[in-house]
mmCIF file of C-alpha atoms in Angstrom:
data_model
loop_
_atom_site.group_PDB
_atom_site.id
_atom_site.type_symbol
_atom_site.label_atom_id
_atom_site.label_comp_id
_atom_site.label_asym_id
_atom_site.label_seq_id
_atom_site.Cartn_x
_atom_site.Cartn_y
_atom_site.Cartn_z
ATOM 1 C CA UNK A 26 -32.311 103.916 29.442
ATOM 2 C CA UNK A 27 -29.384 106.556 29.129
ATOM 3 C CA UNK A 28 -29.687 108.166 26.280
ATOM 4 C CA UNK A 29 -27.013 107.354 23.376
ATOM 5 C CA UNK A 30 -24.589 110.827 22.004
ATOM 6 C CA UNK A 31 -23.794 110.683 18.342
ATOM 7 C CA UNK A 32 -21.267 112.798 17.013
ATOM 8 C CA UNK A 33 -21.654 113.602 13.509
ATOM 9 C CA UNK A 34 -18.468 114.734 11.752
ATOM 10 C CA UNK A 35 -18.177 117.394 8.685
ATOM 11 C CA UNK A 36 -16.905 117.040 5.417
ATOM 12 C CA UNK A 37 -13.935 118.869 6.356
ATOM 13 C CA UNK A 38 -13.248 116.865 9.743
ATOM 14 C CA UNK A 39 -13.015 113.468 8.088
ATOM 15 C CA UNK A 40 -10.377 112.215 6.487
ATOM 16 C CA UNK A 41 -9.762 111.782 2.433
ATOM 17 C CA UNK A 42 -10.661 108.179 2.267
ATOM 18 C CA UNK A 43 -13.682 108.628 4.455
ATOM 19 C CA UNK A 44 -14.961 111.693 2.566
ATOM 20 C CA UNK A 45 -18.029 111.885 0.268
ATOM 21 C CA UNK A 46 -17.231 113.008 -3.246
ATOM 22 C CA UNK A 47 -18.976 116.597 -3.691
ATOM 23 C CA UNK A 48 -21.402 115.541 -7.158
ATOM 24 C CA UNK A 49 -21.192 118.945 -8.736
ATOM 25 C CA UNK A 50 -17.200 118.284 -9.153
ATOM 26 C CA UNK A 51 -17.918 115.491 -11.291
ATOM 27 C CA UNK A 52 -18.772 115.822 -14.839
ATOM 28 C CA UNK A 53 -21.016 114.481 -16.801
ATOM 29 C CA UNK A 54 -20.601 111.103 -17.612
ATOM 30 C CA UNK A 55 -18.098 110.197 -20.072
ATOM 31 C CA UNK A 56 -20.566 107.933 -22.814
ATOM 32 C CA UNK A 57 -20.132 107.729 -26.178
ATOM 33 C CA UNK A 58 -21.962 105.693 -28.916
ATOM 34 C CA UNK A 59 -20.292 102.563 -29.407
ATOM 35 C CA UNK A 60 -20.914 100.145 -31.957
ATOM 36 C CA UNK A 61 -20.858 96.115 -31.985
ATOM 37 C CA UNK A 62 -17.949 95.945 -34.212
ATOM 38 C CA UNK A 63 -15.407 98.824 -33.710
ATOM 39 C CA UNK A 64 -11.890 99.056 -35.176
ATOM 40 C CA UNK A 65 -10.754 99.258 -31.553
ATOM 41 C CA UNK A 66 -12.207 95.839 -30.502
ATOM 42 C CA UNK A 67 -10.178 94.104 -33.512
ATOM 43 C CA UNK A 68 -7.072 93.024 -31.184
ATOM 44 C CA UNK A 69 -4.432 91.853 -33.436
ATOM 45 C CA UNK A 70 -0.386 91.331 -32.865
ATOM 46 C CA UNK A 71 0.426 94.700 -34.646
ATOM 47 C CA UNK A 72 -2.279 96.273 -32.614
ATOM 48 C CA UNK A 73 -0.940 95.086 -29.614
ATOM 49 C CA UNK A 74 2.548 96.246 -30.272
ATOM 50 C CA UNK A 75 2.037 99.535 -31.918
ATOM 51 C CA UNK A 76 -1.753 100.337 -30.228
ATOM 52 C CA UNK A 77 -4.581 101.947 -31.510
ATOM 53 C CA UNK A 78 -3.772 104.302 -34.109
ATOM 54 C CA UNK A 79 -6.368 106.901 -36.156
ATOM 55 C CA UNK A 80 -6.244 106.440 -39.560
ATOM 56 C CA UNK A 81 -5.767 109.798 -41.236
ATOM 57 C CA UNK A 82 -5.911 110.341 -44.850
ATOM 58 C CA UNK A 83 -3.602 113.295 -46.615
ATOM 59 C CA UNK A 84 -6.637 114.686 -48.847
ATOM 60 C CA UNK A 85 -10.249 115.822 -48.463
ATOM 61 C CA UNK A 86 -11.032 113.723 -51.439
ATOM 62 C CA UNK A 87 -9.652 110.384 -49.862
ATOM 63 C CA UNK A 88 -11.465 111.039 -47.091
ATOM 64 C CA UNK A 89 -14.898 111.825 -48.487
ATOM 65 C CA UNK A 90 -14.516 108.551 -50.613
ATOM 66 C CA UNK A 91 -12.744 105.551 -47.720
ATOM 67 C CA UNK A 92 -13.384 107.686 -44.841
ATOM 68 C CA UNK A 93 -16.877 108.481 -44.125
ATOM 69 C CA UNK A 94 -19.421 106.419 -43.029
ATOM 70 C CA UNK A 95 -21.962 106.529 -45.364
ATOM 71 C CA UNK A 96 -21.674 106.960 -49.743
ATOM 72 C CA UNK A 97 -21.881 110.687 -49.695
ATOM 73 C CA UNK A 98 -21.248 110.920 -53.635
ATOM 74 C CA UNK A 99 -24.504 110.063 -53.963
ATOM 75 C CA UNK A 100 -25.726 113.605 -52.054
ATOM 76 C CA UNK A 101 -23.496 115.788 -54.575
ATOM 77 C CA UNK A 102 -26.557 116.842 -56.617
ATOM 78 C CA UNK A 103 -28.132 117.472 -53.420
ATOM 79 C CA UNK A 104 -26.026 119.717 -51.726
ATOM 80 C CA UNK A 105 -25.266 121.520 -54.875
ATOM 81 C CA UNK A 106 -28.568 122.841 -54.498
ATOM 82 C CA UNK A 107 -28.966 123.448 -51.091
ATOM 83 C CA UNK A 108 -25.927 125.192 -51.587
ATOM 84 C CA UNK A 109 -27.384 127.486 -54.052
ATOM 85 C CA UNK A 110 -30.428 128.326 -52.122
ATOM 86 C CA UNK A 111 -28.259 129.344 -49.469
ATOM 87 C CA UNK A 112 -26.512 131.643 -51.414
ATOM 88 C CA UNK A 113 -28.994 133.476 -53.320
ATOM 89 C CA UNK A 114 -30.977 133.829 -49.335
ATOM 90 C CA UNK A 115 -27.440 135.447 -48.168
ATOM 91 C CA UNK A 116 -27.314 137.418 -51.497
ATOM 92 C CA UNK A 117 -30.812 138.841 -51.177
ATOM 93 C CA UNK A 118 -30.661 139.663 -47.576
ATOM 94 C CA UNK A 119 -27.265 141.616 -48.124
ATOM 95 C CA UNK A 120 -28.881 143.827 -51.139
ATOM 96 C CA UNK A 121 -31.793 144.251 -48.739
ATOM 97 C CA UNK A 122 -29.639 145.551 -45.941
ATOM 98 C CA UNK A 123 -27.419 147.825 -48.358
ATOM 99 C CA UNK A 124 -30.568 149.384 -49.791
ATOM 100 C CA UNK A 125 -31.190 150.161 -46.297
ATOM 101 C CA UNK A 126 -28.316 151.693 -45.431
ATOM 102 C CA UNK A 127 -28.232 153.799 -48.926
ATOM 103 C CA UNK A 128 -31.268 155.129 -47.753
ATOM 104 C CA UNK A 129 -30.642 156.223 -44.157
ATOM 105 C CA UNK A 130 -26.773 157.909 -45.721
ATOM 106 C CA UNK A 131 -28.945 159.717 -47.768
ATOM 107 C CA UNK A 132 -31.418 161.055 -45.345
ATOM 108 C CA UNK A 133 -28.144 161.506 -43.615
ATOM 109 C CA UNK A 134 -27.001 163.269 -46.159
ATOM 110 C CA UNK A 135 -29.848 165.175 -47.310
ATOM 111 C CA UNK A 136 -30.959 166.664 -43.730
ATOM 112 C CA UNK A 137 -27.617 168.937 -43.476
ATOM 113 C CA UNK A 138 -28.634 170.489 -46.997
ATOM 114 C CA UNK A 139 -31.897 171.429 -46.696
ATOM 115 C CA UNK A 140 -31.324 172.977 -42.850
ATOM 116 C CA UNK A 141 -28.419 174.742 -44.481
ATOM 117 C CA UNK A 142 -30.334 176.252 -47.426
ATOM 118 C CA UNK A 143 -33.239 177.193 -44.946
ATOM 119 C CA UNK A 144 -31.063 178.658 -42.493
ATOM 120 C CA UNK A 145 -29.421 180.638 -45.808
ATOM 121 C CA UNK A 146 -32.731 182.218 -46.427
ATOM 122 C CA UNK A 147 -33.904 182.856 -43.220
ATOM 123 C CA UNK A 148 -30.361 184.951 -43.222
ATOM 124 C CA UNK A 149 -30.909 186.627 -46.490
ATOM 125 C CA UNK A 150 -34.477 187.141 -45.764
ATOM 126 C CA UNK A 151 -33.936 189.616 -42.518
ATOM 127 C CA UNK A 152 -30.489 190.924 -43.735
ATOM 128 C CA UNK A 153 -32.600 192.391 -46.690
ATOM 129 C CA UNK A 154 -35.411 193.009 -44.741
ATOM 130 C CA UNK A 155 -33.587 195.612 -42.514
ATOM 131 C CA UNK A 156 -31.857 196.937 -45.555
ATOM 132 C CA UNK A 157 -35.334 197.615 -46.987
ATOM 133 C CA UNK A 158 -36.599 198.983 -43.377
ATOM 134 C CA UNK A 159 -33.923 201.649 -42.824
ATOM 135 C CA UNK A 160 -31.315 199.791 -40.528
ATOM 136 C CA UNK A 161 -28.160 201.527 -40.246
ATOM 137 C CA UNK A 162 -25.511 200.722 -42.590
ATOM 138 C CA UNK A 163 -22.830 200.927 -40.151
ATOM 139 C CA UNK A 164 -24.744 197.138 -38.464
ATOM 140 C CA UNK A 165 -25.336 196.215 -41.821
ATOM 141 C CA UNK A 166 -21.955 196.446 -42.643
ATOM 142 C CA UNK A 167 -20.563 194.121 -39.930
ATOM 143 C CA UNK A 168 -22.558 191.122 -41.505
ATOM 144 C CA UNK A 169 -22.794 191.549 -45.313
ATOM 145 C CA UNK A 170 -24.542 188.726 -47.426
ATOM 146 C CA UNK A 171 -22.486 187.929 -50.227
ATOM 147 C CA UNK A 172 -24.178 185.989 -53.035
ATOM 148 C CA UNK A 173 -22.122 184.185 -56.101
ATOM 149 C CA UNK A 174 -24.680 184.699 -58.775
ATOM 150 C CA UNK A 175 -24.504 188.771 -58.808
ATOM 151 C CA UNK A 176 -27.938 188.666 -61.390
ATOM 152 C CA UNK A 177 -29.185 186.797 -57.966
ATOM 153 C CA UNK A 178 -28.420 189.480 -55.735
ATOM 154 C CA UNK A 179 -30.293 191.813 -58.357
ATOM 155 C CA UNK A 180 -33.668 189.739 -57.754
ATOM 156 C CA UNK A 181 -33.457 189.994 -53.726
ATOM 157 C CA UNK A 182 -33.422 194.070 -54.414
ATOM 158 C CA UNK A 183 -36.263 194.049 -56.536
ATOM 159 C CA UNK A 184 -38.202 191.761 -54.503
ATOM 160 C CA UNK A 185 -38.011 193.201 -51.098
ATOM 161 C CA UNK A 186 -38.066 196.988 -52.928
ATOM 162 C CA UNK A 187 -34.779 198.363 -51.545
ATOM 163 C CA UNK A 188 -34.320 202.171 -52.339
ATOM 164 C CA UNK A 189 -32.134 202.915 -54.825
ATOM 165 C CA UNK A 190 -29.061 204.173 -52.635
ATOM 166 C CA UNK A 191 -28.965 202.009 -50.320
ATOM 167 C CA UNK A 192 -29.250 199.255 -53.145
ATOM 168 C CA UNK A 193 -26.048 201.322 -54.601
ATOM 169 C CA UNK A 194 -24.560 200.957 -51.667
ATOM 170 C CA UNK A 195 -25.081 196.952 -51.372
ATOM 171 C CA UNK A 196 -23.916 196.308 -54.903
ATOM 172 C CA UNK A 197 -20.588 198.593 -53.775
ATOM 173 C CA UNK A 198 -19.860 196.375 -50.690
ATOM 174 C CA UNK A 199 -20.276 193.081 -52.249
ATOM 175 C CA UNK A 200 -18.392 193.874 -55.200
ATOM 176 C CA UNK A 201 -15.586 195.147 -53.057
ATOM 177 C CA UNK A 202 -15.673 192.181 -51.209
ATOM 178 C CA UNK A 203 -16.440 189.450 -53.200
ATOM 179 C CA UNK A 204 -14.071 190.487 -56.419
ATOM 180 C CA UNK A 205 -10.340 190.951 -55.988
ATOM 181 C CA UNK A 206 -9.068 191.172 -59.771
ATOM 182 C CA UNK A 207 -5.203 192.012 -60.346
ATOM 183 C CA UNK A 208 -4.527 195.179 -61.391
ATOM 184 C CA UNK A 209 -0.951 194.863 -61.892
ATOM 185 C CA UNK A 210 -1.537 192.726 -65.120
ATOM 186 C CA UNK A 211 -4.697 195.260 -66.042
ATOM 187 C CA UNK A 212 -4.635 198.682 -67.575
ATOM 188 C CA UNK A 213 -8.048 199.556 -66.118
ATOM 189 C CA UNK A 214 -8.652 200.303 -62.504
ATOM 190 C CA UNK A 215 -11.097 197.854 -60.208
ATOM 191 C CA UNK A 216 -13.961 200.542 -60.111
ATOM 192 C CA UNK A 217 -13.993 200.137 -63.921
ATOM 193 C CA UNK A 218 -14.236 196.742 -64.248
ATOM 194 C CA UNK A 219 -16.606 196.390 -61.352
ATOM 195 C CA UNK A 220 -18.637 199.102 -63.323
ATOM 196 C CA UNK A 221 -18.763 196.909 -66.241
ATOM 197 C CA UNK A 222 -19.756 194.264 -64.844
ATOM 198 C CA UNK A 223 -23.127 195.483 -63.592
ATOM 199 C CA UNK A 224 -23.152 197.465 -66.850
ATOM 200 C CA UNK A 225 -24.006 193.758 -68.148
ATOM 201 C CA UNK A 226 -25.785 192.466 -65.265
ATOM 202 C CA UNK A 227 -28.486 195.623 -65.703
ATOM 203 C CA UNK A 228 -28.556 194.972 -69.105
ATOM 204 C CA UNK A 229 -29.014 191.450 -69.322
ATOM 205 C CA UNK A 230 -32.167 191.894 -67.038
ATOM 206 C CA UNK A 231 -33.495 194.731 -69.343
ATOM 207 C CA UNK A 232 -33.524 192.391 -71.740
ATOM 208 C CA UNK A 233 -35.104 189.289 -70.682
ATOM 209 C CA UNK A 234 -37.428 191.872 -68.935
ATOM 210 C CA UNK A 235 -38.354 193.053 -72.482
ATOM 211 C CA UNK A 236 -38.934 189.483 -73.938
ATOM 212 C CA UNK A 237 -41.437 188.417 -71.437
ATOM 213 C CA UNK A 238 -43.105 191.552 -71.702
ATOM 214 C CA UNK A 239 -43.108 191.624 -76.075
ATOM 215 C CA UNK A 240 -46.379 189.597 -76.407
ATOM 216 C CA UNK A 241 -48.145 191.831 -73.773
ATOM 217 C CA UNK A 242 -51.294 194.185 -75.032
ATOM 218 C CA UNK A 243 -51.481 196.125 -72.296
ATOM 219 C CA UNK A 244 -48.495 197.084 -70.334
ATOM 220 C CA UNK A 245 -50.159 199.178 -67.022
ATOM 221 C CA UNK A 246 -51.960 195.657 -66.289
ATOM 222 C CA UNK A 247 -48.821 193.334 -66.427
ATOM 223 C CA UNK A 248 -47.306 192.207 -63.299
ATOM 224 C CA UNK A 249 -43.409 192.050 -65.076
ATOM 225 C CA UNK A 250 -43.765 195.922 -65.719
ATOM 226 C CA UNK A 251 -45.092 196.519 -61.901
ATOM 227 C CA UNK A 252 -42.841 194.153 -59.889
ATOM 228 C CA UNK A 253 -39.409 194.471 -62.180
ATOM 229 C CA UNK A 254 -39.484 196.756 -64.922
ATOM 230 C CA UNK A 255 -40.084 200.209 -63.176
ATOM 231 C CA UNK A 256 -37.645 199.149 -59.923
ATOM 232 C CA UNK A 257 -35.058 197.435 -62.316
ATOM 233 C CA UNK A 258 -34.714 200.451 -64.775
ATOM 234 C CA UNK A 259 -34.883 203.108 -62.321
ATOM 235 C CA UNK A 260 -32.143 201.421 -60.302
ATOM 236 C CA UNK A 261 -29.897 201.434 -63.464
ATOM 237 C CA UNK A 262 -30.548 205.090 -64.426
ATOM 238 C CA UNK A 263 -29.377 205.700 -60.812
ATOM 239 C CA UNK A 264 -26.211 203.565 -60.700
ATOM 240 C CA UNK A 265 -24.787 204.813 -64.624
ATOM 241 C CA UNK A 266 -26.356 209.256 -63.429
#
């Protein structure tokens, strides 16, 4: 028997009519839920002539009462609640998520702060600590601390024990650099006024040196007299000799 030759033509070889429709073109199927009796079955004379036309209604109200499948007056009470609960979820999850974010701004907020006041005293701490040691005034001079409070600047002498002059010499710079009063409108001269100033300073520290140190028996024993008394008074006699 000879052996019969097919010849098996593409999809692109055959013609239109002959071709096999690709499936993943088509769609899904176009099925909707239909009912027995439907408005578009009901084939009357004015539907024929004018064909099948939606009926629309102009308000929300007309439509919720004549257009709607089922009585949904009945579900007011119903939804009204529903309604509710949903808000007063949305409302508590929105304070709940602003409370959150409140408290990150203000770790935000807060972290700047504190690294800035440490990285103030770390400053203050070795600027004074190489005034107390000796460093030359000349270096000292390039970076000088300036503090607001001046009764402030008073404390960081006594507490890291800076001799006398170059404690002089501190209170000098930062006055000069921190004050800048006008002398055109001012009979006395800016040393004079700078001098008064830490006329009161002194003296205001005298004195609430001597009330913490009125109800105290024995005055060789108390820490006041040791730590601020004896540098405080001695730096005064020095700065008015």
């Amino acid at each position: 028997m000879s052996a019969k030759t097919s010849k098996v033509l593409s999809w692109y070889q055959s013609t239109a009519d002959k071709r096999i429709l690709r499936r993943h073109k088509i769609g899904p199927p176009d099925v909707h839920p239909q009912e027995p009796r439907q408005e578009e079955d009901n084939l009357s004379n004015e539907r024929l002539r004018k064909g099948y036309q939606v009926g629309t209604t102009p308000y929300e109200h007309e439509s919720l009462l004549f257009n709607s499948r089922s009585t949904k007056l009945d579900r007011l009470d119903e939804a009204h609640t529903k309604f509710g609960v949903l808000l007063n979820s949305v409302l508590h999850r929105k304070g709940e998520i602003n409370a959150n974010l409140d408290k990150e701004r203000r770790k935000i907020g807060r972290r700047p702060e504190r690294n800035l006041h440490r990285q103030r005293r770390k400053e203050r701490a070795s600027w004074f600590t190489d005034l107390a040691r000796g460093k030359a005034l000349s270096e000292l001079a390039k970076k000088v601390l300036t503090i607001k409070r001046r009764e402030e600047g008073l404390e960081y002498l006594c507490d890291y024990k800076i001799p006398s002059f170059r404690a002089l010499w501190y209170l000098k710079v930062t006055a000069a650099l921190t004050g800048s009063p006008n002398t055109t409108k001012q009979k006395k001269s800016i040393s004079d006024l700078f001098s008064a100033e830490y006329k009161d300073i002194f003296v205001k520290a005298i004195k609430e040196i001597t009330i913490r140190m009125w109800d105290v028996n024995d005055i060789s024993t108390c820490p006041i007299y040791k730590e601020r008394w004896i540098y405080i008074s001695n730096l005064s006699k020095s700065a008015f000799e």
